[in-house]
Amino acid sequence: DFCLSRGLGDVYKRQPLNRLCRNRHDWPRLDNWPVLALIAANVKRRRARTFLTAAGIAVGVAAVVALLALSDGLNRTAGQLVHLGNADLAILQRDAGDPTSSVLPLSLLGRVRAQRVVADVTPVALVVDAIPGAASSLVLGLERGGFITRSLVVTSGAAATSGRVEIGDLLAQRLRLHPGDAITINHRRFPVAGIFHSGTAYIDTGAVATLHDAQVLAGHTPDEVTIFAVRLAPQISTPRGELALTRNVPGVIAISRPGQAARAGVNSELISKAVGLIVVLALIIGALAVANTMLAAILERRRELALLATIGWSGRQLGELVLGEAIAVSLLGTAFGLLLGLAASRLLPGALGLGELISPQLTLSSLGLASLIGMLIGTLGALYPMWRVVRIRPVLALAQR
């Protein structure tokens, strides 16, 4: 009866009493299956509390997964923007908020072309959030005859001319437009001269205008553009080209890799800092939730834990039991959080109106980091309850009602 009190008999009912209670050395240790059953029983004993704690962990893990996917997707899009028209690199305004908000004087074009490392350069004016019904679509203002315009395949109609634009085939399908129709860009109506295909989704969901028209739409002066797309001379390595252009052209930065584009932007840095902040908050809030749950469980189960200590369990074993229960809750929360994060990462760009511009990228490292955070929550949350259970005095706990 002593061994079956407080519900412990339900856990060990498959083993004979003489094996369980013969002496303290026969009591199951933490590497035996009955202890795992005890952990599972304790987790299920307060289902509502377990669910709410796991849900709190899941929200933190999901936020980390979604933000990491958004950040990786932003890096990928920035890399595509850097390599417009198969450019080797792009020149941006130093310390711009992001690549789309860069402003460069067109008067620098001659100086860039004069660099020995440069084979060809073309200016690009970007217009964002300008097309109704396609808020994330970009409008590219390009020089006629530049290498970027030569990379676009016009599938129907003609190329863009002054006062007329060409649109990507994906945008044409979305808005059901054909050559000869009109499209509204920044409250101005432009006839559609033709439809093009580039093979890059965020370009094919946008439009191409002349450089002058895009400057007007973006509110730039005739001497302002967004970026310079650069092709390097033969035998010039990309790092050498970056270094030469950054040194020789004042106030700009030459970049060729997605990570550089993201780090060059203040907005991208804010996203990275937000990820770090979410990680810290998830650890703190999740650990507090787990600690609260485990501490409440310990207070409710003082007699049960004291019973285990009386029949031979050491303080270390009791602490490991509490840790096992905390980790079990964290596993549930982490698994659910990963699934929730996968769904959120797909919905977040669309909710922000960036569905065509940013495609979320989930990597094994991101999922691994989120899983590690979920497990750390359980470990950190169990520290104080473990300390409390180790200090339990069996005689006093058994005397309490």
CSV table of C-alpha atoms in Angstrom, one decimal:
chain,number,residue,atom,x,y,z
A,1,ASP,CA,0.0,0.0,0.0
A,2,PHE,CA,2.9,2.3,0.8
A,3,CYS,CA,4.2,1.9,-2.8
A,4,LEU,CA,0.8,2.3,-4.4
A,5,SER,CA,-0.1,5.5,-2.6
A,6,ARG,CA,-0.3,8.9,-4.5
A,7,GLY,CA,-1.1,7.1,-7.8
A,8,LEU,CA,2.4,5.6,-8.2
A,9,GLY,CA,0.8,2.2,-8.5
A,10,ASP,CA,-0.8,3.2,-11.8
A,11,VAL,CA,2.6,3.7,-13.3
A,12,TYR,CA,4.2,0.6,-12.0
A,13,LYS,CA,1.2,-1.8,-12.0
A,14,ARG,CA,2.8,-4.1,-14.5
A,15,GLN,CA,5.6,-5.0,-12.1
A,16,PRO,CA,5.1,-7.1,-8.9
A,17,LEU,CA,5.3,-5.3,-5.6
A,18,ASN,CA,8.1,-7.5,-4.3
A,19,ARG,CA,10.3,-6.3,-7.2
A,20,LEU,CA,9.4,-2.7,-6.7
A,21,CYS,CA,9.6,-2.4,-2.9
A,22,ARG,CA,11.9,-5.2,-1.8
A,23,ASN,CA,14.6,-2.7,-0.9
A,24,ARG,CA,15.8,0.7,-1.9
A,25,HIS,CA,18.3,-0.7,-4.5
A,26,ASP,CA,15.5,-2.4,-6.5
A,27,TRP,CA,13.6,0.9,-7.0
A,28,PRO,CA,13.6,1.8,-10.8
A,29,ARG,CA,16.3,4.3,-11.8
A,30,LEU,CA,16.1,7.0,-14.4
A,31,ASP,CA,17.5,4.8,-17.2
A,32,ASN,CA,14.6,2.3,-16.8
A,33,TRP,CA,11.3,2.6,-18.7
A,34,PRO,CA,9.0,3.0,-15.7
A,35,VAL,CA,10.5,6.4,-15.0
A,36,LEU,CA,9.7,7.5,-18.5
A,37,ALA,CA,6.2,6.3,-17.9
A,38,LEU,CA,6.2,8.3,-14.7
A,39,ILE,CA,7.3,11.4,-16.6
A,40,ALA,CA,4.6,10.8,-19.2
A,41,ALA,CA,1.9,10.3,-16.5
A,42,ASN,CA,2.9,13.5,-14.7
A,43,VAL,CA,2.8,15.5,-18.0
A,44,LYS,CA,-0.7,14.2,-18.8
A,45,ARG,CA,-1.9,14.7,-15.2
A,46,ARG,CA,-2.5,18.4,-15.7
A,47,ARG,CA,-3.3,18.5,-19.4
A,48,ALA,CA,-4.6,22.1,-19.6
A,49,ARG,CA,-1.5,23.4,-17.8
A,50,THR,CA,0.8,21.3,-20.0
A,51,PHE,CA,-1.0,22.5,-23.2
A,52,LEU,CA,-0.8,26.2,-22.2
A,53,THR,CA,2.9,25.9,-21.4
A,54,ALA,CA,3.7,24.0,-24.6
A,55,ALA,CA,1.6,26.6,-26.5
A,56,GLY,CA,3.7,29.4,-25.1
A,57,ILE,CA,6.9,27.7,-26.1
A,58,ALA,CA,5.4,27.0,-29.6
A,59,VAL,CA,4.7,30.6,-30.2
A,60,GLY,CA,8.3,31.6,-29.4
A,61,VAL,CA,9.7,28.9,-31.6
A,62,ALA,CA,7.3,29.7,-34.4
A,63,ALA,CA,8.3,33.4,-34.3
A,64,VAL,CA,11.9,32.5,-34.6
A,65,VAL,CA,11.3,30.2,-37.5
A,66,ALA,CA,9.2,32.7,-39.4
A,67,LEU,CA,11.6,35.6,-38.9
A,68,LEU,CA,14.6,33.5,-39.9
A,69,ALA,CA,12.8,32.4,-43.0
A,70,LEU,CA,11.9,36.0,-43.8
A,71,SER,CA,15.4,37.2,-43.3
A,72,ASP,CA,16.9,34.4,-45.5
A,73,GLY,CA,14.3,35.3,-48.2
A,74,LEU,CA,15.2,38.9,-48.0
A,75,ASN,CA,18.9,38.0,-48.5
A,76,ARG,CA,17.9,35.9,-51.5
A,77,THR,CA,15.9,38.8,-53.1
A,78,ALA,CA,18.7,41.2,-52.3
A,79,GLY,CA,21.1,38.9,-54.1
A,80,GLN,CA,18.8,38.8,-57.2
A,81,LEU,CA,18.6,42.6,-57.2
A,82,VAL,CA,22.3,42.8,-57.1
A,83,HIS,CA,22.6,40.6,-60.2
A,84,LEU,CA,20.0,42.3,-62.4
A,85,GLY,CA,20.6,41.3,-66.0
A,86,ASN,CA,23.5,38.9,-65.0
A,87,ALA,CA,25.5,41.8,-63.5
A,88,ASP,CA,28.6,40.9,-61.6
A,89,LEU,CA,27.9,43.4,-58.8
A,90,ALA,CA,25.8,46.5,-58.0
A,91,ILE,CA,26.8,49.9,-56.7
A,92,LEU,CA,24.6,51.4,-54.0
A,93,GLN,CA,24.5,54.5,-51.9
A,94,ARG,CA,26.5,53.8,-48.7
A,95,ASP,CA,24.3,53.5,-45.6
A,96,ALA,CA,21.0,53.5,-47.6
A,97,GLY,CA,18.0,52.1,-45.7
A,98,ASP,CA,17.9,49.2,-48.1
A,99,PRO,CA,18.9,48.6,-51.8
A,100,THR,CA,15.5,49.9,-53.0
A,101,SER,CA,16.0,53.2,-51.2
A,102,SER,CA,19.5,54.0,-52.5
A,103,VAL,CA,19.9,57.3,-54.4
A,104,LEU,CA,22.9,57.9,-56.6
A,105,PRO,CA,23.7,60.9,-58.8
A,106,LEU,CA,23.6,60.0,-62.5
A,107,SER,CA,26.7,62.2,-62.9
A,108,LEU,CA,28.8,59.4,-61.3
A,109,LEU,CA,28.0,57.1,-64.3
A,110,GLY,CA,31.0,58.5,-66.3
A,111,ARG,CA,33.3,58.0,-63.4
A,112,VAL,CA,32.2,54.4,-62.9
A,113,ARG,CA,32.6,53.7,-66.6
A,114,ALA,CA,36.1,55.1,-66.6
A,115,GLN,CA,37.3,52.5,-64.0
A,116,ARG,CA,39.6,49.9,-65.5
A,117,VAL,CA,37.8,47.1,-63.8
A,118,VAL,CA,34.5,47.9,-65.5
A,119,ALA,CA,33.4,46.4,-68.8
A,120,ASP,CA,29.8,47.8,-68.8
A,121,VAL,CA,27.5,49.6,-66.5
A,122,THR,CA,23.9,50.6,-66.7
A,123,PRO,CA,21.9,52.8,-64.3
A,124,VAL,CA,18.6,51.6,-62.8
A,125,ALA,CA,15.8,53.5,-61.2
A,126,LEU,CA,13.5,51.5,-58.9
A,127,VAL,CA,9.9,52.3,-58.1
A,128,VAL,CA,8.2,50.3,-55.3
A,129,ASP,CA,4.6,50.0,-54.2
A,130,ALA,CA,3.4,51.7,-57.3
A,131,ILE,CA,1.1,49.2,-59.0
A,132,PRO,CA,-2.5,48.8,-57.6
A,133,GLY,CA,-3.3,45.2,-57.0
A,134,ALA,CA,0.3,44.2,-57.0
A,135,ALA,CA,1.8,46.2,-54.1
A,136,SER,CA,5.1,44.2,-54.0
A,137,SER,CA,5.8,44.6,-57.7
A,138,LEU,CA,8.8,46.6,-58.8
A,139,VAL,CA,9.0,49.0,-61.7
A,140,LEU,CA,12.5,49.1,-63.2
A,141,GLY,CA,13.6,52.3,-65.1
A,142,LEU,CA,16.2,51.2,-67.6
A,143,GLU,CA,18.3,52.9,-70.3
A,144,ARG,CA,17.5,51.7,-73.8
A,145,GLY,CA,20.2,49.5,-75.1
A,146,GLY,CA,21.7,48.7,-71.7
A,147,PHE,CA,22.7,45.1,-70.9
A,148,ILE,CA,19.7,44.6,-68.6
A,149,THR,CA,17.2,45.5,-71.3
A,150,ARG,CA,19.0,43.1,-73.7
A,151,SER,CA,18.4,40.3,-71.2
A,152,LEU,CA,14.6,40.6,-71.3
A,153,VAL,CA,12.8,38.5,-73.9
A,154,VAL,CA,9.8,40.4,-75.3
A,155,THR,CA,7.2,37.6,-75.9
A,156,SER,CA,4.5,39.9,-77.4
A,157,GLY,CA,4.3,43.6,-78.4
A,158,ALA,CA,7.3,45.9,-78.2
A,159,ALA,CA,9.8,47.2,-75.8
A,160,ALA,CA,9.1,50.2,-73.5
A,161,THR,CA,9.3,53.7,-74.9
A,162,SER,CA,8.7,57.1,-73.4
A,163,GLY,CA,5.2,57.1,-72.0
A,164,ARG,CA,4.8,53.4,-72.5
A,165,VAL,CA,5.8,50.4,-70.4
A,166,GLU,CA,6.3,46.7,-70.8
A,167,ILE,CA,5.2,44.3,-68.1
A,168,GLY,CA,6.4,40.9,-66.9
A,169,ASP,CA,4.4,37.9,-68.0
A,170,LEU,CA,3.5,36.9,-64.4
A,171,LEU,CA,2.1,40.4,-63.8
A,172,ALA,CA,0.2,40.3,-67.1
A,173,GLN,CA,-1.4,37.0,-66.0
A,174,ARG,CA,-2.3,38.3,-62.6
A,175,LEU,CA,-3.9,41.6,-63.9
A,176,ARG,CA,-5.1,40.0,-67.2
A,177,LEU,CA,-3.4,42.6,-69.3
A,178,HIS,CA,-2.3,42.5,-73.0
A,179,PRO,CA,-0.4,44.8,-75.3
A,180,GLY,CA,-2.5,47.9,-75.9
A,181,ASP,CA,-4.2,47.8,-72.5
A,182,ALA,CA,-3.4,50.4,-69.9
A,183,ILE,CA,-1.9,50.0,-66.4
A,184,THR,CA,-1.9,52.4,-63.5
A,185,ILE,CA,1.5,53.2,-61.9
A,186,ASN,CA,1.6,55.8,-59.1
A,187,HIS,CA,-1.7,57.2,-60.2
A,188,ARG,CA,-0.6,57.6,-63.8
A,189,ARG,CA,-1.9,55.6,-66.8
A,190,PHE,CA,0.6,54.0,-69.1
A,191,PRO,CA,-0.2,52.0,-72.2
A,192,VAL,CA,1.3,48.5,-72.2
A,193,ALA,CA,3.8,48.3,-75.1
A,194,GLY,CA,4.6,44.7,-74.6
A,195,ILE,CA,5.1,41.7,-72.3
A,196,PHE,CA,8.5,40.3,-71.4
A,197,HIS,CA,10.0,37.3,-69.6
A,198,SER,CA,13.2,37.3,-67.6
A,199,GLY,CA,13.1,34.0,-65.7
A,200,THR,CA,13.3,35.8,-62.3
A,201,ALA,CA,10.0,35.9,-60.5
A,202,TYR,CA,10.2,39.3,-58.8
A,203,ILE,CA,11.1,40.9,-62.2
A,204,ASP,CA,8.4,39.0,-64.1
A,205,THR,CA,5.8,40.3,-61.6
A,206,GLY,CA,6.9,43.9,-62.3
A,207,ALA,CA,7.2,46.3,-65.1
A,208,VAL,CA,9.9,48.1,-67.1
A,209,ALA,CA,9.7,51.8,-68.0
A,210,THR,CA,12.2,54.2,-69.5
A,211,LEU,CA,14.8,55.6,-67.1
A,212,HIS,CA,13.2,59.1,-67.3
A,213,ASP,CA,9.6,57.8,-66.7
A,214,ALA,CA,10.8,55.8,-63.7
A,215,GLN,CA,12.7,58.8,-62.3
A,216,VAL,CA,9.5,60.9,-62.4
A,217,LEU,CA,7.4,58.1,-60.8
A,218,ALA,CA,9.9,57.7,-58.0
A,219,GLY,CA,10.1,61.4,-57.4
A,220,HIS,CA,13.7,61.6,-58.4
A,221,THR,CA,15.4,64.4,-60.3
A,222,PRO,CA,16.8,63.7,-63.8
A,223,ASP,CA,20.2,63.3,-62.2
A,224,GLU,CA,19.1,60.6,-59.6
A,225,VAL,CA,18.9,56.8,-60.0
A,226,THR,CA,18.8,53.9,-57.5
A,227,ILE,CA,21.7,51.6,-58.4
A,228,PHE,CA,24.3,51.0,-61.0
A,229,ALA,CA,24.5,47.5,-62.3
A,230,VAL,CA,28.1,46.6,-63.3
A,231,ARG,CA,29.7,43.9,-65.4
A,232,LEU,CA,33.4,43.6,-64.7
A,233,ALA,CA,36.1,43.4,-67.3
A,234,PRO,CA,37.5,40.0,-68.3
A,235,GLN,CA,40.1,38.6,-65.8
A,236,ILE,CA,38.9,40.9,-63.0
A,237,SER,CA,37.8,39.0,-60.0
A,238,THR,CA,34.6,40.0,-58.1
A,239,PRO,CA,36.5,40.9,-54.9
A,240,ARG,CA,39.0,43.0,-56.8
A,241,GLY,CA,36.2,44.8,-58.6
A,242,GLU,CA,34.3,45.5,-55.3
A,243,LEU,CA,37.4,46.9,-53.6
A,244,ALA,CA,38.4,49.1,-56.6
A,245,LEU,CA,34.9,50.6,-57.1
A,246,THR,CA,34.3,51.2,-53.3
A,247,ARG,CA,37.7,52.9,-53.0
A,248,ASN,CA,37.6,55.0,-56.2
A,249,VAL,CA,34.0,56.2,-56.2
A,250,PRO,CA,33.1,58.2,-53.1
A,251,GLY,CA,29.9,57.7,-51.1
A,252,VAL,CA,29.1,54.3,-52.6
A,253,ILE,CA,29.5,50.6,-51.8
A,254,ALA,CA,29.9,47.8,-54.3
A,255,ILE,CA,28.4,44.5,-53.4
A,256,SER,CA,28.0,41.1,-55.1
A,257,ARG,CA,26.7,38.7,-52.5
A,258,PRO,CA,23.2,38.6,-50.9
A,259,GLY,CA,24.5,38.8,-47.4
A,260,GLN,CA,26.3,42.1,-48.3
A,261,ALA,CA,23.1,43.5,-49.7
A,262,ALA,CA,21.3,42.7,-46.5
A,263,ARG,CA,24.0,44.0,-44.2
A,264,ALA,CA,24.2,47.2,-46.3
A,265,GLY,CA,20.6,48.1,-45.5
A,266,VAL,CA,19.4,49.5,-42.2
A,267,ASN,CA,16.0,47.8,-42.6
A,268,SER,CA,17.7,44.4,-43.0
A,269,GLU,CA,19.8,45.1,-39.9
A,270,LEU,CA,16.5,45.9,-38.1
A,271,ILE,CA,15.1,42.5,-39.1
A,272,SER,CA,18.3,40.7,-37.9
A,273,LYS,CA,18.1,42.6,-34.6
A,274,ALA,CA,14.4,41.7,-34.4
A,275,VAL,CA,15.3,38.0,-34.8
A,276,GLY,CA,17.8,38.3,-31.9
A,277,LEU,CA,15.3,40.1,-29.7
A,278,ILE,CA,12.6,37.5,-30.4
A,279,VAL,CA,15.1,34.7,-29.5
A,280,VAL,CA,15.9,36.4,-26.2
A,281,LEU,CA,12.3,37.0,-25.4
A,282,ALA,CA,11.3,33.5,-26.3
A,283,LEU,CA,14.0,32.1,-24.0
A,284,ILE,CA,13.0,34.4,-21.1
A,285,ILE,CA,9.2,34.1,-21.4
A,286,GLY,CA,9.3,30.4,-22.2
A,287,ALA,CA,11.7,29.6,-19.4
A,288,LEU,CA,9.5,31.5,-16.9
A,289,ALA,CA,6.4,29.6,-18.1
A,290,VAL,CA,8.1,26.3,-17.7
A,291,ALA,CA,9.5,27.2,-14.3
A,292,ASN,CA,6.0,28.3,-13.2
A,293,THR,CA,4.5,25.1,-14.4
A,294,MET,CA,7.1,22.8,-12.9
A,295,LEU,CA,7.1,24.7,-9.6
A,296,ALA,CA,3.4,24.5,-9.3
A,297,ALA,CA,3.6,20.7,-10.0
A,298,ILE,CA,6.2,20.3,-7.3
A,299,LEU,CA,4.1,22.0,-4.7
A,300,GLU,CA,1.2,19.9,-5.6
A,301,ARG,CA,3.3,16.7,-5.5
A,302,ARG,CA,5.3,17.3,-2.3
A,303,ARG,CA,4.1,14.1,-0.7
A,304,GLU,CA,4.7,12.0,-3.8
A,305,LEU,CA,8.3,13.3,-4.2
A,306,ALA,CA,8.9,12.9,-0.5
A,307,LEU,CA,7.7,9.3,-0.9
A,308,LEU,CA,10.2,8.7,-3.7
A,309,ALA,CA,13.0,10.2,-1.5
A,310,THR,CA,12.0,8.0,1.4
A,311,ILE,CA,12.2,4.7,-0.5
A,312,GLY,CA,15.6,5.5,-1.9
A,313,TRP,CA,15.6,8.1,-4.7
A,314,SER,CA,18.4,10.6,-4.4
A,315,GLY,CA,18.1,14.3,-4.8
A,316,ARG,CA,19.9,14.0,-8.1
A,317,GLN,CA,17.3,11.5,-9.3
A,318,LEU,CA,14.4,13.7,-8.3
A,319,GLY,CA,16.0,16.7,-10.0
A,320,GLU,CA,16.4,14.6,-13.2
A,321,LEU,CA,12.8,13.6,-13.0
A,322,VAL,CA,11.8,17.3,-12.9
A,323,LEU,CA,14.2,18.0,-15.8
A,324,GLY,CA,12.7,15.1,-17.8
A,325,GLU,CA,9.2,16.5,-17.3
A,326,ALA,CA,10.3,20.0,-18.4
A,327,ILE,CA,12.0,18.6,-21.4
A,328,ALA,CA,8.9,16.6,-22.3
A,329,VAL,CA,6.8,19.8,-22.3
A,330,SER,CA,9.5,21.6,-24.3
A,331,LEU,CA,9.5,18.8,-26.9
A,332,LEU,CA,5.8,19.1,-27.4
A,333,GLY,CA,6.0,22.9,-27.7
A,334,THR,CA,9.0,22.7,-30.0
A,335,ALA,CA,7.4,20.2,-32.4
A,336,PHE,CA,4.2,22.3,-32.5
A,337,GLY,CA,6.2,25.5,-32.9
A,338,LEU,CA,8.1,24.2,-35.9
A,339,LEU,CA,4.9,23.3,-37.7
A,340,LEU,CA,3.4,26.6,-36.8
A,341,GLY,CA,6.5,28.4,-37.9
A,342,LEU,CA,6.5,26.6,-41.3
A,343,ALA,CA,2.9,27.8,-41.9
A,344,ALA,CA,3.6,31.3,-40.6
A,345,SER,CA,6.7,31.7,-42.8
A,346,ARG,CA,4.6,31.1,-45.9
A,347,LEU,CA,1.8,33.5,-44.8
A,348,LEU,CA,4.0,36.3,-43.4
A,349,PRO,CA,5.3,37.7,-46.7
A,350,GLY,CA,1.8,37.8,-48.1
A,351,ALA,CA,0.4,39.4,-45.0
A,352,LEU,CA,3.1,42.1,-45.3
A,353,GLY,CA,2.3,42.6,-49.0
A,354,LEU,CA,5.6,41.2,-50.0
A,355,GLY,CA,4.5,37.9,-51.5
A,356,GLU,CA,6.0,38.4,-54.9
A,357,LEU,CA,9.1,40.3,-53.7
A,358,ILE,CA,10.2,38.0,-50.9
A,359,SER,CA,10.1,34.2,-51.0
A,360,PRO,CA,10.7,32.7,-47.5
A,361,GLN,CA,13.7,30.4,-47.3
A,362,LEU,CA,13.8,27.7,-44.6
A,363,THR,CA,17.2,26.2,-44.0
A,364,LEU,CA,18.3,23.3,-41.7
A,365,SER,CA,20.3,25.7,-39.7
A,366,SER,CA,17.2,27.9,-39.0
A,367,LEU,CA,15.2,24.9,-38.0
A,368,GLY,CA,18.0,23.6,-35.9
A,369,LEU,CA,18.4,27.0,-34.1
A,370,ALA,CA,14.7,27.1,-33.4
A,371,SER,CA,14.7,23.5,-32.0
A,372,LEU,CA,17.7,24.4,-29.8
A,373,ILE,CA,15.9,27.4,-28.4
A,374,GLY,CA,12.8,25.3,-27.6
A,375,MET,CA,15.0,22.8,-25.7
A,376,LEU,CA,16.9,25.5,-23.9
A,377,ILE,CA,13.6,26.9,-22.7
A,378,GLY,CA,12.8,23.6,-21.0
A,379,THR,CA,16.3,23.3,-19.5
A,380,LEU,CA,16.5,26.8,-18.2
A,381,GLY,CA,12.9,26.6,-16.9
A,382,ALA,CA,13.7,23.5,-14.9
A,383,LEU,CA,16.7,24.9,-13.0
A,384,TYR,CA,14.8,26.5,-10.1
A,385,PRO,CA,12.3,23.7,-9.7
A,386,MET,CA,15.2,21.2,-9.7
A,387,TRP,CA,16.8,23.2,-6.9
A,388,ARG,CA,13.6,23.2,-4.9
A,389,VAL,CA,13.0,19.5,-5.2
A,390,VAL,CA,16.5,18.6,-4.2
A,391,ARG,CA,15.9,20.5,-0.9
A,392,ILE,CA,12.8,18.6,-0.1
A,393,ARG,CA,12.7,17.1,3.4
A,394,PRO,CA,10.8,13.8,3.2
A,395,VAL,CA,9.6,13.7,6.8
A,396,LEU,CA,8.2,17.3,6.7
A,397,ALA,CA,6.7,16.8,3.3
A,398,LEU,CA,4.9,13.6,4.3
A,399,ALA,CA,3.5,15.3,7.4
A,400,GLN,CA,1.9,18.0,5.3
A,401,ARG,CA,-1.6,17.6,3.9
